[in-house]
Short mmCIF file of C-alpha atoms in Angstrom, two decimals:
data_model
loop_
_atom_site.label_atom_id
_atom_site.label_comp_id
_atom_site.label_asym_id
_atom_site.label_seq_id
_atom_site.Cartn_x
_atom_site.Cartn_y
_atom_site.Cartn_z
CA UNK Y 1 78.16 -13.37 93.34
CA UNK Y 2 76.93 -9.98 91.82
CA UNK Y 3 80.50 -9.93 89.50
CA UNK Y 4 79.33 -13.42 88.14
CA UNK Y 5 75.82 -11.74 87.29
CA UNK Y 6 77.85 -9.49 85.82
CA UNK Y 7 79.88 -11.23 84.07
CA UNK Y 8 76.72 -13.59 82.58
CA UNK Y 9 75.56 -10.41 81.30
CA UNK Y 10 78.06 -9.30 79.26
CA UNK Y 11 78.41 -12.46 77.92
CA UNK Y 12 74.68 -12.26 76.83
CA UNK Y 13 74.77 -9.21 75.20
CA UNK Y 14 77.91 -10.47 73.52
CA UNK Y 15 76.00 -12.97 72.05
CA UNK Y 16 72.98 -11.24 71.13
CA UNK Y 17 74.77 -8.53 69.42
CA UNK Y 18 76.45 -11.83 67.65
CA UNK Y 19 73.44 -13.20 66.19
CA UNK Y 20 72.77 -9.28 65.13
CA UNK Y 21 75.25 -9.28 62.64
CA UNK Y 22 75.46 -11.40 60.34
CA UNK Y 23 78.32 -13.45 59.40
CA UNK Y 24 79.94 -13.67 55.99
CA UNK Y 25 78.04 -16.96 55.01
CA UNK Y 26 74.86 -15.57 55.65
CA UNK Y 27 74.79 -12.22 54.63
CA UNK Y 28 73.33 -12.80 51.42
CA UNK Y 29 70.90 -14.75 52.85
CA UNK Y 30 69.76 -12.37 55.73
CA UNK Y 31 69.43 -9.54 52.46
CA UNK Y 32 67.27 -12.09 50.51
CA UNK Y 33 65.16 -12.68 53.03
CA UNK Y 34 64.80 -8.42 54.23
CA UNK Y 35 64.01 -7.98 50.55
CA UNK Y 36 61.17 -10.41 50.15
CA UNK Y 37 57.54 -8.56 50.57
CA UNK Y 38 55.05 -9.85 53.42
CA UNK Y 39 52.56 -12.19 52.72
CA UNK Y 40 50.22 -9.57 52.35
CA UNK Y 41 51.49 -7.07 49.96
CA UNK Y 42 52.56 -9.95 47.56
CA UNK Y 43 48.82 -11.04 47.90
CA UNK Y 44 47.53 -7.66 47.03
CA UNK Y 45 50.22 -7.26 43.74
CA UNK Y 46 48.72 -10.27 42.51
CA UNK Y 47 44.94 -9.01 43.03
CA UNK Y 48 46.00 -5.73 41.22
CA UNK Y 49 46.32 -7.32 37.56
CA UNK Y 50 43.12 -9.54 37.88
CA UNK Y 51 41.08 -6.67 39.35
CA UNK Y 52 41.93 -4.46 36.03
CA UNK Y 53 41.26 -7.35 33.90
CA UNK Y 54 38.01 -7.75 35.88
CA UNK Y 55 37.42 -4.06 35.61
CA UNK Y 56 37.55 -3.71 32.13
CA UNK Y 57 35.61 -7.27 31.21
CA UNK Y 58 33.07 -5.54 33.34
CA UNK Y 59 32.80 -2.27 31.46
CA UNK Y 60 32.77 -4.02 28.31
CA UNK Y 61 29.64 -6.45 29.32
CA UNK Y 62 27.76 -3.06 30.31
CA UNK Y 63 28.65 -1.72 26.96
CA UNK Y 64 27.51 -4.67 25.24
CA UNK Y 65 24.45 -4.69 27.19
CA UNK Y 66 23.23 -1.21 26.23
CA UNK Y 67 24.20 -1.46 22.73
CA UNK Y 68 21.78 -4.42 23.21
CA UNK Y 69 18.97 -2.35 24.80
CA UNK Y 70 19.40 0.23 21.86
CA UNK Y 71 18.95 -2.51 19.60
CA UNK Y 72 15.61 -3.70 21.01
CA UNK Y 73 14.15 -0.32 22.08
CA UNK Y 74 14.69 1.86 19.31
CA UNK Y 75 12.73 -0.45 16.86
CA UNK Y 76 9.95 -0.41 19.19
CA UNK Y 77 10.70 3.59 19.66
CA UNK Y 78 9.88 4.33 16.12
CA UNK Y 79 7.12 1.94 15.78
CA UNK Y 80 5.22 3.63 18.62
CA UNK Y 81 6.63 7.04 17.64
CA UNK Y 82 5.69 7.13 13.57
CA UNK Y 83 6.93 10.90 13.88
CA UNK Y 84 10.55 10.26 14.46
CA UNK Y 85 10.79 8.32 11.25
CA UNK Y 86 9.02 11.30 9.84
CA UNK Y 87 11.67 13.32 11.26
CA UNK Y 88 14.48 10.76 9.75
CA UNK Y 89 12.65 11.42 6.04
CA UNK Y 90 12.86 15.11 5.83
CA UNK Y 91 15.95 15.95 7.98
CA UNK Y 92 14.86 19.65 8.28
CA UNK Y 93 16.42 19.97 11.45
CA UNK Y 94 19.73 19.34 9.89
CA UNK Y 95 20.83 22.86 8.41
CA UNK Y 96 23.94 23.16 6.67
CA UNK Y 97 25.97 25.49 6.01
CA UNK Y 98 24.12 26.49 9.60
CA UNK Y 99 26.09 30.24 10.01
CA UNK Y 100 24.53 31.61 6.72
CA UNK Y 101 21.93 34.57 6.48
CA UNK Y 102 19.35 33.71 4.07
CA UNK Y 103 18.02 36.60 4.37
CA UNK Y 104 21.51 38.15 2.71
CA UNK Y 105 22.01 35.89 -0.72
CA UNK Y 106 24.44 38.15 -1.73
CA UNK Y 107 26.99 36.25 1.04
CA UNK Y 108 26.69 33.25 -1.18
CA UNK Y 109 27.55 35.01 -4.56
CA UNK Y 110 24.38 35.65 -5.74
CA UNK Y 111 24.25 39.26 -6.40
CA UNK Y 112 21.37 38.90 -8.44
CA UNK Y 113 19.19 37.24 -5.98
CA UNK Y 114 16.76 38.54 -3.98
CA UNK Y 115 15.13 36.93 -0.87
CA UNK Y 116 11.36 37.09 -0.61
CA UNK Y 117 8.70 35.75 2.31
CA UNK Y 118 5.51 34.31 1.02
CA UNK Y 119 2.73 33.21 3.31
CA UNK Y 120 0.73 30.07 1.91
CA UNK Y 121 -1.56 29.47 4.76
CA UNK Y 122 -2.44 31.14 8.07
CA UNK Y 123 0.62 30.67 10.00
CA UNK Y 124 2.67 29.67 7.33
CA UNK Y 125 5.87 31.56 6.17
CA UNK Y 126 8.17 30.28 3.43
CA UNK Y 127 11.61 32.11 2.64
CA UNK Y 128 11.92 32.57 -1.06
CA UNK Y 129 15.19 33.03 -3.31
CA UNK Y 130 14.50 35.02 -7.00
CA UNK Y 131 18.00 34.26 -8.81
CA UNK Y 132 17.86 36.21 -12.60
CA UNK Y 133 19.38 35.79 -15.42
CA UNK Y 134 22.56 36.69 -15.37
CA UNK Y 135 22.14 38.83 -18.75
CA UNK Y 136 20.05 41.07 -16.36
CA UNK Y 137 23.08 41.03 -13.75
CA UNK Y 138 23.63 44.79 -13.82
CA UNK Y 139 20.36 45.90 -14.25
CA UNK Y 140 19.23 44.05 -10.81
CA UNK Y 141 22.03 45.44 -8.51
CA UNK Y 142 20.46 47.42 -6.16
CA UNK Y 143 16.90 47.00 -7.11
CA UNK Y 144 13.81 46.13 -4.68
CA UNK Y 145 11.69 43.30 -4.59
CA UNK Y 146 9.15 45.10 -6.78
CA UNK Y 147 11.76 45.08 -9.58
CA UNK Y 148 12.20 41.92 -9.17
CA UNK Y 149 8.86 40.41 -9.72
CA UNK Y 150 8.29 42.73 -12.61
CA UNK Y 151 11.23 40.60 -13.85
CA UNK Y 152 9.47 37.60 -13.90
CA UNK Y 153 7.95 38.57 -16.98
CA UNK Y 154 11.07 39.73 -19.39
CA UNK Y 155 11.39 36.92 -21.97
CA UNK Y 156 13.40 34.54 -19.99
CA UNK Y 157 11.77 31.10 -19.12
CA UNK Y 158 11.79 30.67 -15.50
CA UNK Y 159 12.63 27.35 -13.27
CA UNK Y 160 11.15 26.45 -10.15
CA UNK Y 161 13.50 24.16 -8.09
CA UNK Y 162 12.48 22.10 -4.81
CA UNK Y 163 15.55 20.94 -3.06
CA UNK Y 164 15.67 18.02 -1.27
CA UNK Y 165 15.88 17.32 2.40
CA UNK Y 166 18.43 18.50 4.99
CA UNK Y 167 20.06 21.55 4.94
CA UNK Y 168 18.61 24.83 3.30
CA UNK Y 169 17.67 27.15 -0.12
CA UNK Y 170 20.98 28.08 0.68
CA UNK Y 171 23.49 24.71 0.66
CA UNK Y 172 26.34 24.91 -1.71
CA UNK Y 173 25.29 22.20 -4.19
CA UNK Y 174 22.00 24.11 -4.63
CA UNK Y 175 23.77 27.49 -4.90
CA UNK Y 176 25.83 26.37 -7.35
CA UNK Y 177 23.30 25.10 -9.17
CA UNK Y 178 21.33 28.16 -9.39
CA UNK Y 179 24.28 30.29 -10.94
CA UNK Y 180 24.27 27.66 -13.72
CA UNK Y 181 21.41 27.52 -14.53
CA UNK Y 182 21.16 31.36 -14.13
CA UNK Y 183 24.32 31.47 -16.91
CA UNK Y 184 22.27 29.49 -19.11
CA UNK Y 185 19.19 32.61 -19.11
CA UNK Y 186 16.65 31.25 -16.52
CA UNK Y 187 15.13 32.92 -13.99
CA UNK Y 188 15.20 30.87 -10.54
CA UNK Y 189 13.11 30.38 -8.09
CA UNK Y 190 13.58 28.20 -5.47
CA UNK Y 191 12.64 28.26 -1.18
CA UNK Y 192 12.29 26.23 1.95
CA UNK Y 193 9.80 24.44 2.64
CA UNK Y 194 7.74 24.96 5.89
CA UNK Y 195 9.94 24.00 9.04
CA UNK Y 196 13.09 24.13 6.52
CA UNK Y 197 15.42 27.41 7.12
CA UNK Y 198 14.20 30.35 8.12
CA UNK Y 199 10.46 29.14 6.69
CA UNK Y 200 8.08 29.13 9.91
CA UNK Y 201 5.35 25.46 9.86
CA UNK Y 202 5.79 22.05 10.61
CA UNK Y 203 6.89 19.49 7.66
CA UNK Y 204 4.33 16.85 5.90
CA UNK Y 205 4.37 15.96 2.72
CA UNK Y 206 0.92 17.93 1.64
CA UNK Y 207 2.44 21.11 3.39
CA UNK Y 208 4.87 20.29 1.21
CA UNK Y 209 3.21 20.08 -2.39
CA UNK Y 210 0.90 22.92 -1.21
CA UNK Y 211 3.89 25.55 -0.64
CA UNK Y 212 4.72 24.58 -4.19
CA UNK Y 213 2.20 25.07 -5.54
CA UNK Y 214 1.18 28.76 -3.90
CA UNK Y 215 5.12 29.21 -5.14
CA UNK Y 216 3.72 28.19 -8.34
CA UNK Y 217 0.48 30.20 -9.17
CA UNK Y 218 2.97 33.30 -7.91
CA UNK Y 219 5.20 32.83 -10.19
CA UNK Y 220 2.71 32.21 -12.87
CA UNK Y 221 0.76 35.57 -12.05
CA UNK Y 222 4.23 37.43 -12.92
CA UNK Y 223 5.51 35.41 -15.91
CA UNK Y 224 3.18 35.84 -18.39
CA UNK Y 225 3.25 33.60 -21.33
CA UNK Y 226 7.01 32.53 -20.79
CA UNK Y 227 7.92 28.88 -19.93
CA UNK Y 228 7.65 27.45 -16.72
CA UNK Y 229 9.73 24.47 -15.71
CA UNK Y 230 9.93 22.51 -12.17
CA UNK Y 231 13.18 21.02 -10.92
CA UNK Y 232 12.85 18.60 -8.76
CA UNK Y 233 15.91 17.15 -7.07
CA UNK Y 234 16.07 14.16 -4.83
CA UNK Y 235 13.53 14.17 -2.00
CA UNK Y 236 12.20 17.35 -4.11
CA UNK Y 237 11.64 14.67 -6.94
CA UNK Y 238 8.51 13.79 -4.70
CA UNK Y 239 7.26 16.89 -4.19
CA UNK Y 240 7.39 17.87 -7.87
CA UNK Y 241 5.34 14.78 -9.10
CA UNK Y 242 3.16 15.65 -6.19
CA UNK Y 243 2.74 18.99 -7.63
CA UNK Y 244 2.95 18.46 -11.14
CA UNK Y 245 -0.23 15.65 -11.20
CA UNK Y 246 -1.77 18.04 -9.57
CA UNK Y 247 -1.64 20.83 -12.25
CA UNK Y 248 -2.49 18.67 -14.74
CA UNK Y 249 -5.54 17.52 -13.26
CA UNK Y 250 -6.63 20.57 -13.15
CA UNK Y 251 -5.28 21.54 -16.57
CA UNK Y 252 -2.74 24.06 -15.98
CA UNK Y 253 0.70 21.77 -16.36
CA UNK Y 254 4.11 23.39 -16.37
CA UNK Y 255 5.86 23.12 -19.64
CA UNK Y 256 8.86 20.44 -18.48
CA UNK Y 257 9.42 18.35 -15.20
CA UNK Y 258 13.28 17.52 -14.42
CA UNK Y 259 13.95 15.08 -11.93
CA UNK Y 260 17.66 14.90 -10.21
CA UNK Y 261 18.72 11.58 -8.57
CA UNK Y 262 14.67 10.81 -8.45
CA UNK Y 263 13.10 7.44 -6.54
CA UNK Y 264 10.04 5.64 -7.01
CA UNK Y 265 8.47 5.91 -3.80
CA UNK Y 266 9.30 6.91 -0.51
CA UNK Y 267 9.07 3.33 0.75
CA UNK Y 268 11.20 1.53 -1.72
CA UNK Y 269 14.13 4.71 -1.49
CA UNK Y 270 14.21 4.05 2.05
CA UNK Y 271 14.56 -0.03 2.22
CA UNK Y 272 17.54 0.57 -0.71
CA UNK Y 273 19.35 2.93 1.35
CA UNK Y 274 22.64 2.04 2.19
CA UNK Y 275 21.99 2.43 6.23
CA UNK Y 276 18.99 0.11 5.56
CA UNK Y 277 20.62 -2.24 3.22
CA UNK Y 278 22.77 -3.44 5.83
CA UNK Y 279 19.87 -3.08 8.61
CA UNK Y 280 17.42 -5.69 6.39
CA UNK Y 281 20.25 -8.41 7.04
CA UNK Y 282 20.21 -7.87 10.40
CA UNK Y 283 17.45 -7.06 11.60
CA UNK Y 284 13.92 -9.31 11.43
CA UNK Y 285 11.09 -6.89 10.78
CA UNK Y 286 12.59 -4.53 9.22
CA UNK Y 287 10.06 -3.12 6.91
CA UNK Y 288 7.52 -3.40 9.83
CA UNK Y 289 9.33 -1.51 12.51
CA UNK Y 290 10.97 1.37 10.13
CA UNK Y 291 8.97 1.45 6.82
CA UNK Y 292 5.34 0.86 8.08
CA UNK Y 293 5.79 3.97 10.33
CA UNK Y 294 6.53 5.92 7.15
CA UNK Y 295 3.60 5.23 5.77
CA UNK Y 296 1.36 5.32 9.06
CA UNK Y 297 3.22 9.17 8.63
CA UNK Y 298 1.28 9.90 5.46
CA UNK Y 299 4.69 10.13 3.83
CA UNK Y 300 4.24 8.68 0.40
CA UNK Y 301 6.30 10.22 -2.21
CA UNK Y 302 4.79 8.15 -4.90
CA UNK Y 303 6.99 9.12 -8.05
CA UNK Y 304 5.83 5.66 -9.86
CA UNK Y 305 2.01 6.36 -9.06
CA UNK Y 306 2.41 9.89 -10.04
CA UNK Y 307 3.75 9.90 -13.34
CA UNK Y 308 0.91 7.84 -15.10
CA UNK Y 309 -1.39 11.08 -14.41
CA UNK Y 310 1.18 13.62 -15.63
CA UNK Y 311 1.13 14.81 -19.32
CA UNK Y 312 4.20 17.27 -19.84
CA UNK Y 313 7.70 16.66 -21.62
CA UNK Y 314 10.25 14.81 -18.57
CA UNK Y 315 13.37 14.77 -18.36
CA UNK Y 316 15.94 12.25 -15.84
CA UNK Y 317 18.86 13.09 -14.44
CA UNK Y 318 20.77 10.05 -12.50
CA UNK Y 319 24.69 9.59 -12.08
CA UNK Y 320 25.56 5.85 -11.55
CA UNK Y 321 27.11 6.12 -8.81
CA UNK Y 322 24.57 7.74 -6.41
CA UNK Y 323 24.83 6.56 -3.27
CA UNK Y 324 22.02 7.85 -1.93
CA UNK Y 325 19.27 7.36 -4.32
CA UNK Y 326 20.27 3.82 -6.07
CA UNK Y 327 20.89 4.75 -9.71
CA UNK Y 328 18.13 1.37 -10.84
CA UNK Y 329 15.27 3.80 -9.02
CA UNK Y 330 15.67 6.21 -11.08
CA UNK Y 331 16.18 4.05 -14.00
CA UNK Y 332 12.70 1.74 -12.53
CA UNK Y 333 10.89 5.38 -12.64
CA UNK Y 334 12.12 6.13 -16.50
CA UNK Y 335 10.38 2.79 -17.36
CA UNK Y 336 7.44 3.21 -16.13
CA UNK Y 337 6.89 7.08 -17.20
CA UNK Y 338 7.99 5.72 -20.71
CA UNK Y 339 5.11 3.46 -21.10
CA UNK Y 340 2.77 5.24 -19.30
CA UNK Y 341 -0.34 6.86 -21.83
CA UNK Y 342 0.02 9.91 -19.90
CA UNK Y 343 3.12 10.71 -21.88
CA UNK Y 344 2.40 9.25 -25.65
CA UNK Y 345 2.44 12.95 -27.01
CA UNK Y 346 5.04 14.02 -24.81
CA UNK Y 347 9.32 13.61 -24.50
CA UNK Y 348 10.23 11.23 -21.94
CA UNK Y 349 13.63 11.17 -21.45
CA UNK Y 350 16.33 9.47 -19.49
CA UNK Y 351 20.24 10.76 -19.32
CA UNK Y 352 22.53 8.29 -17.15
CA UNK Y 353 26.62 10.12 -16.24
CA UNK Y 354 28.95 7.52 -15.79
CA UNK Y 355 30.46 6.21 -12.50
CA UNK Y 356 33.86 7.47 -13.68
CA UNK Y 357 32.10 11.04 -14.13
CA UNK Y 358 31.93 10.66 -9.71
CA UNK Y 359 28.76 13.31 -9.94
CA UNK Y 360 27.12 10.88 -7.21
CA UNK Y 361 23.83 12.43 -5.29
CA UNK Y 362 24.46 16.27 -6.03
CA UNK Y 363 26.91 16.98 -8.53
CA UNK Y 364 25.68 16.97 -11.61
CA UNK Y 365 25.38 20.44 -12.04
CA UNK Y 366 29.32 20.00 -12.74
CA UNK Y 367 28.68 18.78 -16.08
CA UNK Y 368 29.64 20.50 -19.27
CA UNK Y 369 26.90 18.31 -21.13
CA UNK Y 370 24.32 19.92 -19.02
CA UNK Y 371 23.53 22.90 -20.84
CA UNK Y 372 23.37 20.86 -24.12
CA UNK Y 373 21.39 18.30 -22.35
CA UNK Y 374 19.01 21.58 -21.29
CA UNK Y 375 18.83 23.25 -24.28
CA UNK Y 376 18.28 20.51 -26.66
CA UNK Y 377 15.28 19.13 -24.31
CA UNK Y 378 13.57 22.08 -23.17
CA UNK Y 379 14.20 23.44 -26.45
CA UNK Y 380 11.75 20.67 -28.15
CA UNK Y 381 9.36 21.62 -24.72
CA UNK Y 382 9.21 24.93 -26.09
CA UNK Y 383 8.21 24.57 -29.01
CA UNK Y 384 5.33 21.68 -28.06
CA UNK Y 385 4.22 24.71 -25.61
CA UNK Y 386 3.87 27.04 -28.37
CA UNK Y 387 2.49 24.57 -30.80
#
């Protein structure tokens, strides 16, 4: 009996270990079927793929979406917030180059510079940049500011230039500007405007006009009887008609106005900006959600109002291609000056540089016709001044 159990044993395990290994016919088989993945893990490599795809369609609905909240709120931002269009107009937070000394002129190449601080109003500073003639090169290396003013009144006609927004007295467009006009025998002066550069107040446009014109009756103290012109350029274009129908309403005019790349008004620069060009298509409301807010600023500007009260020689500068003042503004601002009354005894003139020229916005101090341009029109101021 117990060798039959035994014998059923073995023959069990025989078998079993049979079925174990597989037989020729059904080896491939047995490996297909060890390779294949369990139910599970096949499920989860097919979730993998859809839950990136779901992923990413996810991030780019909540990147949609807040593009879409910035698109609503930051109309209604700057409608209830007038001071951040304000801030969008003069740009005087922007200050480029930004690791420059303005204090130190000399760093820019201007060895005949010197850098003075003049105080308007009560808690008002403006920085101040006194560029001579470069005939009197030698003579001012070295010297103090004393020297300096004193210079003011050696027969050279002096310039007084208000730069535009952003940056400082001290960008590279304006620098370079200076030694031309330097190299041509004027005296420059030229400075920041409060909360511009190193000059301590906060920016409107009458803080504006008024620091030009305390820059003004300073230099005017010092010059004696020799010419006094104002350069305006962009933005500056505003402040100098600002500033110039202001002297002649009180009968003291300067004896030329040049306008760079100049506007009409504030309002109508802004809408034919190229950021707002495309905006205006786009976006319903424009002019009361971005240029109502300008004016609610008491930002004006208005170039086209102030020329029919201004009675001195003017001259336009404008390149064609300007792409940031639209070349027909300052073409618009030439038509109206010319007919104005304000002008009938006085040279109103308008000098366009060709697109192929590529002066654009700031450039156009790279002309060789400028000094020509200069010469022959303040020339003719010159001698209406004396006559």
């Amino acid at each position: 009996m117990r060798k039959r159990n035994e014998s059923v044993t073995v023959e069990h395990e025989r078998a079993a270990a049979a079925a174990a290994v597989p037989g020729p016919l059904d080896k491939g088989c047995s490996l297909r079927r060890s390779l294949r993945l369990p139910a599970s893990a096949a499920a989860e490599g097919m979730k993998r793929p859809l839950g990136r795809r779901h992923g990413l369609w996810f991030r780019l609905r909540k990147l949609l979406l807040w593009l879409l909240g910035m698109y609503i709120a930051i109309p209604f931002l700057v409608k209830l917030c007038p001071a951040i269009q304000a801030k969008l107009v003069f740009l005087n937070f922007v200050r480029v180059p930004y690791f420059i000394d303005l204090k130190r002129p000399q760093d820019q190449g201007l060895n005949h510079t010197c850098n003075y601080y003049l105080q308007p109003e009560e808690d008002v500073t403006i920085g101040v940049w006194h560029t001579v003639p470069a005939a009197l090169w030698k003579n001012a290396r070295g010297k103090d500011q004393l020297w300096f003013e004193e210079a003011l009144g050696s027969s050279h006609p002096v310039i007084l230039y208000l730069h535009g927004n952003a940056g400082t007295r001290g960008g590279d467009h304006r620098v370079e500007l200076y030694k031309v006009l330097s190299s041509l025998g004027y005296h420059v002066v030229t400075f920041d405007y409060r909360g511009w550069g190193d000059s301590i107040g906060s920016p409107s446009e009458r803080g504006m006009t008024y620091d030009a014109l305390h820059v003004f009756d300073w230099i005017k103290a010092r010059s004696g009887d020799n010419p006094v012109y104002i350069w305006g350029h962009s933005l500056g274009t505003g402040v100098a008609t600002n500033l110039v129908r202001r002297l002649c309403e009180r009968e003291t005019p300067p004896d030329a106005l040049i306008l760079e790349s100049p506007f009409t008004n504030i309002r109508e620069e802004a809408r034919s900006h190229p950021f707002s060009v495309a905006s205006t298509q786009y976006f319903p409301g424009f002019d009361w959600f971005f240029l109502d807010p300008i004016t609610t600023s008491g930002i004006k500007f208005a170039n086209d109002e102030n020329v029919k009260y201004i009675s001195c020689s003017l001259l336009i500068l404008h390149a064609e291609d300007d792409p940031v003042v639209p070349f027909h503004l300052g073409k618009k601002l030439y038509n109206i000056a010319a007919t104005s009354r304000s002008f009938r005894d006085y040279k109103v003139q308008f000098v366009p540089f060709h697109t192929d020229l590529g002066y654009r916005h700031k450039y156009i101090y790279r002309s060789p016709e400028l000094p020509r341009i200069l010469r022959e029109f303040l020339g003719k101021s010159e001698h209406e001044h004396h006559h």
